[in-house]
Tab-separated table of N, CA and C in Angstrom:
chain	number	residue	atom	x	y	z
A	17	MET	N	4.008	-2.445	-9.226
A	17	MET	CA	3.943	-2.286	-7.791
A	17	MET	C	4.820	-3.355	-7.140
A	18	SER	N	5.354	-3.037	-6.059
A	18	SER	CA	6.295	-3.905	-5.368
A	18	SER	C	5.707	-5.274	-5.044
A	19	GLU	N	6.559	-6.290	-5.078
A	19	GLU	CA	6.142	-7.624	-4.665
A	19	GLU	C	6.016	-7.708	-3.146
A	20	ARG	N	6.332	-6.613	-2.486
A	20	ARG	CA	6.202	-6.526	-1.027
A	20	ARG	C	4.762	-6.742	-0.585
A	21	TYR	N	3.799	-6.346	-1.422
A	21	TYR	CA	2.383	-6.401	-1.063
A	21	TYR	C	1.708	-7.565	-1.780
A	22	THR	N	1.245	-8.546	-1.015
A	22	THR	CA	0.650	-9.751	-1.586
A	22	THR	C	-0.757	-9.953	-1.030
A	23	ASP	N	-1.412	-10.994	-1.503
A	23	ASP	CA	-2.749	-11.362	-1.031
A	23	ASP	C	-3.700	-10.166	-1.108
A	24	ARG	N	-3.765	-9.565	-2.288
A	24	ARG	CA	-4.592	-8.358	-2.479
A	24	ARG	C	-6.066	-8.713	-2.581
A	25	ARG	N	-6.885	-7.992	-1.803
A	25	ARG	CA	-8.332	-8.191	-1.785
A	25	ARG	C	-9.023	-6.857	-2.074
A	26	PRO	N	-9.816	-6.783	-3.138
A	26	PRO	CA	-10.467	-5.519	-3.516
A	26	PRO	C	-11.398	-4.999	-2.419
A	27	LEU	N	-11.366	-3.691	-2.232
A	27	LEU	CA	-12.300	-3.022	-1.318
A	27	LEU	C	-13.336	-2.225	-2.102
A	28	PHE	N	-12.852	-1.308	-2.950
A	28	PHE	CA	-13.772	-0.506	-3.746
A	28	PHE	C	-13.037	0.157	-4.898
A	29	ASN	N	-13.810	0.595	-5.887
A	29	ASN	CA	-13.340	1.430	-6.992
A	29	ASN	C	-14.141	2.711	-6.950
A	30	ASP	N	-13.505	3.809	-7.279
A	30	ASP	CA	-14.237	5.064	-7.426
A	30	ASP	C	-13.555	5.898	-8.508
A	31	ARG	N	-13.951	7.147	-8.631
A	31	ARG	CA	-13.423	7.960	-9.737
A	31	ARG	C	-11.934	8.257	-9.602
A	32	TYR	N	-11.360	8.054	-8.413
A	32	TYR	CA	-9.941	8.328	-8.211
A	32	TYR	C	-9.062	7.100	-8.364
A	33	GLY	N	-9.659	5.924	-8.383
A	33	GLY	CA	-8.871	4.704	-8.508
A	33	GLY	C	-9.510	3.564	-7.747
A	34	GLU	N	-8.673	2.755	-7.123
A	34	GLU	CA	-9.195	1.616	-6.386
A	34	GLU	C	-8.418	1.442	-5.090
A	35	ALA	N	-9.055	0.795	-4.140
A	35	ALA	CA	-8.407	0.470	-2.873
A	35	ALA	C	-8.503	-1.029	-2.662
A	36	VAL	N	-7.399	-1.607	-2.185
A	36	VAL	CA	-7.356	-3.028	-1.880
A	36	VAL	C	-6.681	-3.228	-0.526
A	37	LEU	N	-7.078	-4.279	0.177
A	37	LEU	CA	-6.339	-4.711	1.358
A	37	LEU	C	-5.240	-5.639	0.880
A	38	ALA	N	-4.082	-5.582	1.490
A	38	ALA	CA	-2.981	-6.447	1.097
A	38	ALA	C	-2.126	-6.771	2.312
A	39	HIS	N	-1.344	-7.818	2.164
A	39	HIS	CA	-0.397	-8.190	3.210
A	39	HIS	C	0.950	-7.560	2.885
A	40	ASP	N	1.532	-6.853	3.849
A	40	ASP	CA	2.854	-6.251	3.693
A	40	ASP	C	3.878	-7.258	4.197
A	41	GLY	N	4.606	-7.880	3.268
A	41	GLY	CA	5.579	-8.901	3.629
A	41	GLY	C	6.747	-8.370	4.427
A	42	GLU	N	7.015	-7.068	4.322
A	42	GLU	CA	8.138	-6.478	5.051
A	42	GLU	C	7.819	-6.294	6.538
A	43	THR	N	6.587	-5.888	6.832
A	43	THR	CA	6.196	-5.629	8.225
A	43	THR	C	5.268	-6.701	8.783
A	44	ASP	N	4.840	-7.647	7.942
A	44	ASP	CA	3.913	-8.710	8.322
A	44	ASP	C	2.614	-8.137	8.902
A	45	THR	N	2.091	-7.089	8.258
A	45	THR	CA	0.838	-6.456	8.678
A	45	THR	C	-0.081	-6.265	7.477
A	46	GLU	N	-1.331	-5.939	7.759
A	46	GLU	CA	-2.289	-5.607	6.709
A	46	GLU	C	-2.153	-4.120	6.371
A	47	VAL	N	-2.198	-3.820	5.085
A	47	VAL	CA	-2.166	-2.430	4.634
A	47	VAL	C	-3.295	-2.192	3.644
A	48	VAL	N	-3.627	-0.946	3.500
A	48	VAL	CA	-4.554	-0.503	2.464
A	48	VAL	C	-3.690	0.047	1.334
A	49	LEU	N	-3.848	-0.497	0.135
A	49	LEU	CA	-3.181	0.049	-1.042
A	49	LEU	C	-4.197	0.891	-1.789
A	50	ASP	N	-3.926	2.155	-1.911
A	50	ASP	CA	-4.797	3.078	-2.642
A	50	ASP	C	-4.094	3.369	-3.960
A	51	ILE	N	-4.651	2.860	-5.054
A	51	ILE	CA	-4.053	3.028	-6.375
A	51	ILE	C	-4.787	4.173	-7.051
A	52	LEU	N	-4.110	5.314	-7.140
A	52	LEU	CA	-4.742	6.546	-7.611
A	52	LEU	C	-4.568	6.707	-9.109
A	53	ARG	N	-5.673	6.896	-9.781
A	53	ARG	CA	-5.652	7.178	-11.218
A	53	ARG	C	-6.066	8.629	-11.390
A	54	LEU	N	-5.104	9.497	-11.210
A	54	LEU	CA	-5.359	10.929	-11.264
A	54	LEU	C	-5.237	11.432	-12.693
A	55	PRO	N	-5.837	12.588	-12.978
A	55	PRO	CA	-5.721	13.138	-14.331
A	55	PRO	C	-4.259	13.314	-14.721
A	56	GLY	N	-3.950	13.025	-15.956
A	56	GLY	CA	-2.574	13.142	-16.427
A	56	GLY	C	-1.773	11.911	-16.071
A	57	GLU	N	-0.513	11.963	-16.392
A	57	GLU	CA	0.366	10.813	-16.169
A	57	GLU	C	0.969	10.879	-14.778
A	58	ALA	N	1.105	9.726	-14.141
A	58	ALA	CA	1.778	9.663	-12.849
A	58	ALA	C	3.210	10.149	-13.034
A	59	SER	N	3.663	11.029	-12.161
A	59	SER	CA	4.996	11.602	-12.320
A	59	SER	C	5.761	11.563	-11.002
A	60	GLU	N	7.062	11.685	-11.116
A	60	GLU	CA	7.900	11.767	-9.921
A	60	GLU	C	7.544	13.004	-9.101
A	61	GLU	N	7.195	14.110	-9.772
A	61	GLU	CA	6.822	15.335	-9.062
A	61	GLU	C	5.585	15.110	-8.195
A	62	ALA	N	4.601	14.397	-8.752
A	62	ALA	CA	3.383	14.108	-7.989
A	62	ALA	C	3.700	13.199	-6.809
A	63	LEU	N	4.593	12.239	-7.011
A	63	LEU	CA	4.981	11.333	-5.936
A	63	LEU	C	5.721	12.084	-4.833
A	64	VAL	N	6.615	12.990	-5.207
A	64	VAL	CA	7.337	13.796	-4.221
A	64	VAL	C	6.358	14.652	-3.423
A	65	ALA	N	5.388	15.271	-4.103
A	65	ALA	CA	4.388	16.095	-3.412
A	65	ALA	C	3.575	15.253	-2.435
A	66	LEU	N	3.209	14.043	-2.843
A	66	LEU	CA	2.457	13.151	-1.972
A	66	LEU	C	3.277	12.797	-0.732
A	67	ARG	N	4.541	12.477	-0.917
A	67	ARG	CA	5.410	12.144	0.215
A	67	ARG	C	5.584	13.355	1.147
A	68	GLU	N	5.686	14.552	0.574
A	68	GLU	CA	5.804	15.757	1.399
A	68	GLU	C	4.541	15.969	2.228
A	69	ASP	N	3.381	15.760	1.618
A	69	ASP	CA	2.124	15.871	2.366
A	69	ASP	C	2.063	14.846	3.494
A	70	ALA	N	2.507	13.616	3.217
A	70	ALA	CA	2.504	12.570	4.247
A	70	ALA	C	3.408	12.972	5.410
A	71	ALA	N	4.551	13.564	5.112
A	71	ALA	CA	5.468	13.994	6.170
A	71	ALA	C	4.849	15.122	7.002
A	72	LYS	N	4.165	16.060	6.346
A	72	LYS	CA	3.491	17.137	7.075
A	72	LYS	C	2.423	16.576	8.004
A	73	LEU	N	1.638	15.632	7.502
A	73	LEU	CA	0.584	15.031	8.324
A	73	LEU	C	1.188	14.286	9.505
A	74	ALA	N	2.231	13.498	9.263
A	74	ALA	CA	2.875	12.745	10.341
A	74	ALA	C	3.456	13.696	11.384
A	75	GLY	N	4.006	14.806	10.937
A	75	GLY	CA	4.605	15.781	11.841
A	75	GLY	C	3.602	16.613	12.606
A	76	SER	N	2.331	16.574	12.205
A	76	SER	CA	1.319	17.398	12.866
A	76	SER	C	0.956	16.865	14.240
A	77	GLY	N	1.198	15.565	14.478
A	77	GLY	CA	0.849	14.964	15.765
A	77	GLY	C	-0.638	14.759	15.966
A	78	ALA	N	-1.442	15.043	14.952
A	78	ALA	CA	-2.896	14.912	15.074
A	78	ALA	C	-3.302	13.448	15.052
A	79	GLU	N	-4.314	13.112	15.820
A	79	GLU	CA	-4.838	11.753	15.828
A	79	GLU	C	-5.834	11.600	14.688
A	80	GLY	N	-5.982	10.377	14.200
A	80	GLY	CA	-6.994	10.091	13.190
A	80	GLY	C	-6.523	10.199	11.760
A	81	LEU	N	-5.260	10.539	11.577
A	81	LEU	CA	-4.716	10.579	10.228
A	81	LEU	C	-4.216	9.189	9.878
A	82	GLY	N	-4.528	8.716	8.691
A	82	GLY	CA	-4.072	7.399	8.283
A	82	GLY	C	-2.556	7.300	8.369
A	83	THR	N	-2.037	6.177	8.833
A	83	THR	CA	-0.597	5.985	8.988
A	83	THR	C	0.023	5.620	7.641
A	84	PHE	N	0.810	6.533	7.104
A	84	PHE	CA	1.478	6.352	5.823
A	84	PHE	C	2.563	5.297	5.963
A	85	VAL	N	2.613	4.341	5.017
A	85	VAL	CA	3.625	3.291	5.034
A	85	VAL	C	4.623	3.493	3.893
A	86	ASP	N	4.126	3.692	2.681
A	86	ASP	CA	4.997	3.747	1.514
A	86	ASP	C	4.198	4.301	0.341
A	87	ALA	N	4.878	4.673	-0.725
A	87	ALA	CA	4.217	5.120	-1.958
A	87	ALA	C	5.164	4.879	-3.123
A	88	GLY	N	4.595	4.795	-4.311
A	88	GLY	CA	5.405	4.590	-5.498
A	88	GLY	C	4.593	4.792	-6.758
A	89	ILE	N	5.207	4.525	-7.883
A	89	ILE	CA	4.557	4.652	-9.184
A	89	ILE	C	4.576	3.284	-9.856
A	90	SER	N	3.435	2.903	-10.405
A	90	SER	CA	3.345	1.652	-11.162
A	90	SER	C	2.656	1.953	-12.488
A	91	ASP	N	2.459	0.933	-13.292
A	91	ASP	CA	1.754	1.111	-14.559
A	91	ASP	C	0.318	1.580	-14.324
A	92	ASP	N	-0.235	1.265	-13.152
A	92	ASP	CA	-1.613	1.647	-12.833
A	92	ASP	C	-1.743	3.074	-12.337
A	93	GLY	N	-0.664	3.708	-11.963
A	93	GLY	CA	-0.702	5.064	-11.423
A	93	GLY	C	0.111	5.152	-10.148
A	94	ILE	N	-0.111	6.206	-9.388
A	94	ILE	CA	0.564	6.351	-8.100
A	94	ILE	C	-0.164	5.477	-7.097
A	95	TRP	N	0.591	4.748	-6.288
A	95	TRP	CA	-0.019	3.946	-5.240
A	95	TRP	C	0.499	4.414	-3.893
A	96	VAL	N	-0.368	4.314	-2.908
A	96	VAL	CA	-0.038	4.709	-1.546
A	96	VAL	C	-0.428	3.559	-0.633
A	97	ALA	N	0.438	3.211	0.293
A	97	ALA	CA	0.135	2.174	1.278
A	97	ALA	C	-0.041	2.831	2.642
A	98	TYR	N	-1.154	2.500	3.300
A	98	TYR	CA	-1.450	2.963	4.658
A	98	TYR	C	-1.605	1.738	5.553
A	99	ALA	N	-1.272	1.885	6.819
A	99	ALA	CA	-1.527	0.805	7.778
A	99	ALA	C	-3.034	0.629	7.909
A	100	ALA	N	-3.512	-0.618	7.810
A	100	ALA	CA	-4.955	-0.866	7.888
A	100	ALA	C	-5.459	-0.726	9.322
A	101	GLU	N	-4.715	-1.214	10.282
A	101	GLU	CA	-5.030	-1.051	11.708
A	101	GLU	C	-6.449	-1.451	12.088
A	102	GLY	N	-7.044	-2.405	11.337
A	102	GLY	CA	-8.394	-2.862	11.660
A	102	GLY	C	-9.509	-1.950	11.179
A	103	PHE	N	-9.167	-0.941	10.400
A	103	PHE	CA	-10.167	0.007	9.904
A	103	PHE	C	-10.712	-0.441	8.553
A	104	ALA	N	-11.932	-0.016	8.247
A	104	ALA	CA	-12.579	-0.310	6.967
A	104	ALA	C	-13.349	0.928	6.523
A	105	PRO	N	-13.585	1.081	5.227
A	105	PRO	CA	-14.293	2.266	4.734
A	105	PRO	C	-15.711	2.370	5.313
A	106	LEU	N	-16.082	3.565	5.703
A	106	LEU	CA	-17.436	3.825	6.190
A	106	LEU	C	-18.458	3.411	5.133
A	107	GLY	N	-18.147	3.636	3.865
A	107	GLY	CA	-19.057	3.254	2.781
A	107	GLY	C	-19.361	1.767	2.780
A	108	MET	N	-18.373	0.937	3.078
A	108	MET	CA	-18.607	-0.503	3.138
A	108	MET	C	-19.487	-0.856	4.332
A	109	MET	N	-19.250	-0.184	5.459
A	109	MET	CA	-20.066	-0.446	6.637
A	109	MET	C	-21.521	-0.063	6.376
A	110	LEU	N	-21.734	1.067	5.730
A	110	LEU	CA	-23.096	1.509	5.421
A	110	LEU	C	-23.771	0.541	4.451
A	111	ALA	N	-23.005	0.054	3.478
A	111	ALA	CA	-23.574	-0.911	2.520
A	111	ALA	C	-23.988	-2.199	3.217
A	112	ASN	N	-23.227	-2.602	4.227
A	112	ASN	CA	-23.519	-3.841	4.946
A	112	ASN	C	-24.574	-3.676	6.037
A	113	LYS	N	-24.515	-2.575	6.771
A	113	LYS	CA	-25.388	-2.381	7.929
A	113	LYS	C	-26.605	-1.508	7.642
A	114	GLY	N	-26.542	-0.715	6.599
A	114	GLY	CA	-27.599	0.261	6.367
A	114	GLY	C	-27.294	1.536	7.133
A	115	SER	N	-28.301	2.203	7.598
A	115	SER	CA	-28.097	3.493	8.260
A	115	SER	C	-27.506	3.324	9.657
A	116	LEU	N	-26.960	4.418	10.166
A	116	LEU	CA	-26.396	4.458	11.510
A	116	LEU	C	-27.377	5.125	12.465
A	117	GLN	N	-27.245	4.797	13.730
A	117	GLN	CA	-28.018	5.515	14.741
A	117	GLN	C	-27.549	6.975	14.738
A	118	PRO	N	-28.440	7.944	14.977
A	118	PRO	CA	-28.049	9.357	14.909
A	118	PRO	C	-26.847	9.711	15.785
A	119	ASP	N	-26.778	9.196	17.013
A	119	ASP	CA	-25.654	9.542	17.887
A	119	ASP	C	-24.335	8.986	17.354
A	120	VAL	N	-24.363	7.813	16.719
A	120	VAL	CA	-23.166	7.226	16.130
A	120	VAL	C	-22.735	8.046	14.911
A	121	ALA	N	-23.704	8.412	14.071
A	121	ALA	CA	-23.402	9.227	12.887
A	121	ALA	C	-22.803	10.571	13.293
A	122	LEU	N	-23.346	11.182	14.338
A	122	LEU	CA	-22.809	12.466	14.808
A	122	LEU	C	-21.401	12.316	15.361
A	123	ASP	N	-21.151	11.236	16.092
A	123	ASP	CA	-19.817	11.016	16.648
A	123	ASP	C	-18.795	10.830	15.528
A	124	ILE	N	-19.128	10.015	14.524
A	124	ILE	CA	-18.221	9.811	13.395
A	124	ILE	C	-17.984	11.134	12.664
A	125	SER	N	-19.046	11.906	12.443
A	125	SER	CA	-18.919	13.196	11.760
A	125	SER	C	-18.040	14.158	12.552
A	126	HIS	N	-18.227	14.184	13.862
A	126	HIS	CA	-17.440	15.070	14.727
A	126	HIS	C	-15.954	14.702	14.664
A	127	GLN	N	-15.658	13.417	14.783
A	127	GLN	CA	-14.259	12.981	14.701
A	127	GLN	C	-13.665	13.320	13.329
A	128	ALA	N	-14.432	13.092	12.270
A	128	ALA	CA	-13.948	13.392	10.915
A	128	ALA	C	-13.647	14.881	10.776
A	129	ALA	N	-14.518	15.731	11.302
A	129	ALA	CA	-14.302	17.182	11.217
A	129	ALA	C	-13.022	17.589	11.946
A	130	GLU	N	-12.764	16.998	13.111
A	130	GLU	CA	-11.538	17.316	13.850
A	130	GLU	C	-10.294	16.882	13.083
A	131	ILE	N	-10.366	15.719	12.442
A	131	ILE	CA	-9.222	15.220	11.667
A	131	ILE	C	-8.957	16.130	10.461
A	132	ILE	N	-10.014	16.522	9.772
A	132	ILE	CA	-9.869	17.405	8.601
A	132	ILE	C	-9.289	18.750	9.021
A	133	ALA	N	-9.741	19.272	10.170
A	133	ALA	CA	-9.203	20.542	10.671
A	133	ALA	C	-7.715	20.404	11.004
A	134	ALA	N	-7.320	19.283	11.596
A	134	ALA	CA	-5.907	19.063	11.911
A	134	ALA	C	-5.074	19.006	10.633
A	135	ALA	N	-5.581	18.340	9.613
A	135	ALA	CA	-4.859	18.268	8.336
A	135	ALA	C	-4.754	19.654	7.708
A	136	ALA	N	-5.821	20.417	7.784
A	136	ALA	CA	-5.783	21.784	7.245
A	136	ALA	C	-4.759	22.623	8.005
A	137	GLY	N	-4.655	22.395	9.320
A	137	GLY	CA	-3.648	23.093	10.117
A	137	GLY	C	-2.235	22.743	9.689
A	138	ALA	N	-2.049	21.553	9.144
A	138	ALA	CA	-0.750	21.121	8.623
A	138	ALA	C	-0.588	21.529	7.154
A	139	GLU	N	-1.554	22.273	6.642
A	139	GLU	CA	-1.560	22.771	5.257
A	139	GLU	C	-1.618	21.646	4.230
A	140	VAL	N	-2.407	20.603	4.560
A	140	VAL	CA	-2.614	19.495	3.627
A	140	VAL	C	-4.113	19.347	3.412
A	141	PRO	N	-4.586	19.690	2.223
A	141	PRO	CA	-6.030	19.588	1.967
A	141	PRO	C	-6.463	18.150	1.724
A	142	HIS	N	-7.728	17.920	1.902
A	142	HIS	CA	-8.298	16.636	1.521
A	142	HIS	C	-9.051	16.872	0.225
A	143	PHE	N	-8.864	15.990	-0.775
A	143	PHE	CA	-9.449	16.299	-2.068
A	143	PHE	C	-10.830	15.734	-2.297
A	144	ASP	N	-11.334	14.887	-1.412
A	144	ASP	CA	-12.673	14.343	-1.657
A	144	ASP	C	-13.183	13.603	-0.421
A	145	ILE	N	-13.796	14.313	0.502
A	145	ILE	CA	-14.363	13.639	1.667
A	145	ILE	C	-15.597	12.873	1.206
A	146	SER	N	-15.553	11.564	1.455
A	146	SER	CA	-16.663	10.700	1.077
A	146	SER	C	-16.653	9.504	2.022
A	147	PRO	N	-17.680	8.674	1.989
A	147	PRO	CA	-17.664	7.464	2.826
A	147	PRO	C	-16.513	6.516	2.491
A	148	GLN	N	-15.863	6.702	1.336
A	148	GLN	CA	-14.723	5.849	0.993
A	148	GLN	C	-13.422	6.377	1.584
A	149	SER	N	-13.350	7.651	1.959
A	149	SER	CA	-12.120	8.184	2.547
A	149	SER	C	-12.206	8.277	4.068
A	150	ILE	N	-13.395	8.065	4.628
A	150	ILE	CA	-13.566	8.012	6.078
A	150	ILE	C	-13.595	6.535	6.466
A	151	TRP	N	-12.658	6.128	7.294
A	151	TRP	CA	-12.532	4.727	7.699
A	151	TRP	C	-12.849	4.608	9.180
A	152	VAL	N	-13.489	3.522	9.562
A	152	VAL	CA	-13.915	3.337	10.948
A	152	VAL	C	-13.494	1.956	11.462
A	153	ALA	N	-13.356	1.873	12.788
A	153	ALA	CA	-13.079	0.599	13.462
A	153	ALA	C	-13.835	0.619	14.784
A	154	PRO	N	-14.386	-0.503	15.188
A	154	PRO	CA	-15.104	-0.552	16.464
A	154	PRO	C	-14.209	-0.094	17.615
A	155	ALA	N	-14.794	0.686	18.511
A	155	ALA	CA	-14.057	1.198	19.675
A	155	ALA	C	-14.954	1.137	20.912
A	156	GLY	N	-15.734	0.085	21.010
A	156	GLY	CA	-16.668	-0.057	22.122
A	156	GLY	C	-18.077	-0.205	21.585
A	157	GLN	N	-19.023	-0.338	22.492
A	157	GLN	CA	-20.421	-0.511	22.081
A	157	GLN	C	-20.943	0.770	21.435
A	158	ASP	N	-21.429	0.647	20.197
A	158	ASP	CA	-21.957	1.779	19.427
A	158	ASP	C	-20.973	2.939	19.335
A	159	SER	N	-19.686	2.626	19.299
A	159	SER	CA	-18.655	3.657	19.212
A	159	SER	C	-17.619	3.220	18.186
A	160	PHE	N	-17.074	4.179	17.459
A	160	PHE	CA	-16.096	3.887	16.420
A	160	PHE	C	-14.936	4.867	16.488
A	161	ALA	N	-13.736	4.350	16.219
A	161	ALA	CA	-12.592	5.206	15.996
A	161	ALA	C	-12.604	5.561	14.509
A	162	VAL	N	-12.096	6.727	14.168
A	162	VAL	CA	-12.154	7.215	12.788
A	162	VAL	C	-10.750	7.542	12.291
A	163	ARG	N	-10.492	7.210	11.047
A	163	ARG	CA	-9.278	7.602	10.327
A	163	ARG	C	-9.728	8.160	8.984
A	164	ILE	N	-8.940	9.081	8.464
A	164	ILE	CA	-9.233	9.623	7.140
A	164	ILE	C	-8.007	9.434	6.257
A	165	TYR	N	-8.268	8.908	5.052
A	165	TYR	CA	-7.228	8.652	4.071
A	165	TYR	C	-7.436	9.546	2.845
A	166	ARG	N	-6.477	9.512	1.941
A	166	ARG	CA	-6.534	10.196	0.644
A	166	ARG	C	-6.386	11.712	0.753
A	167	TYR	N	-5.266	12.135	1.250
A	167	TYR	CA	-4.965	13.574	1.305
A	167	TYR	C	-4.147	13.980	0.112
A	168	GLY	N	-4.032	15.293	-0.073
A	168	GLY	CA	-3.112	15.830	-1.070
A	168	GLY	C	-3.800	16.356	-2.285
């Protein structure tokens, strides 16, 4: 993986790989590095397909889609960098805070459903909606902005 991404801090591991926060030395911002360990060997074809999906999502104009920064292949598998933008996995928030108030949970679910529908409209499926692919950031009292990562 590129030396562009430093100061890596683990977020979580799951059946698809691992996610870490890192510093992007090129843009001087925080990014999420999603290191995907998909079945089979990482290939240029898979990387091209991932980049094509990212372009479709970016071109859709839909809000709430994770901002794609870069992608590549390393010994660990295909990696994808997204702008962190102050967001963190919903799963981490639940682990730290416990349950959500019903109105907050409904708002997050509603936003997530709209984002997934927008991605489907761009013909890009999501392969595993979970608390690790739904990311949230505070957006006021008892309110959160939502982003969804891990498409394709």
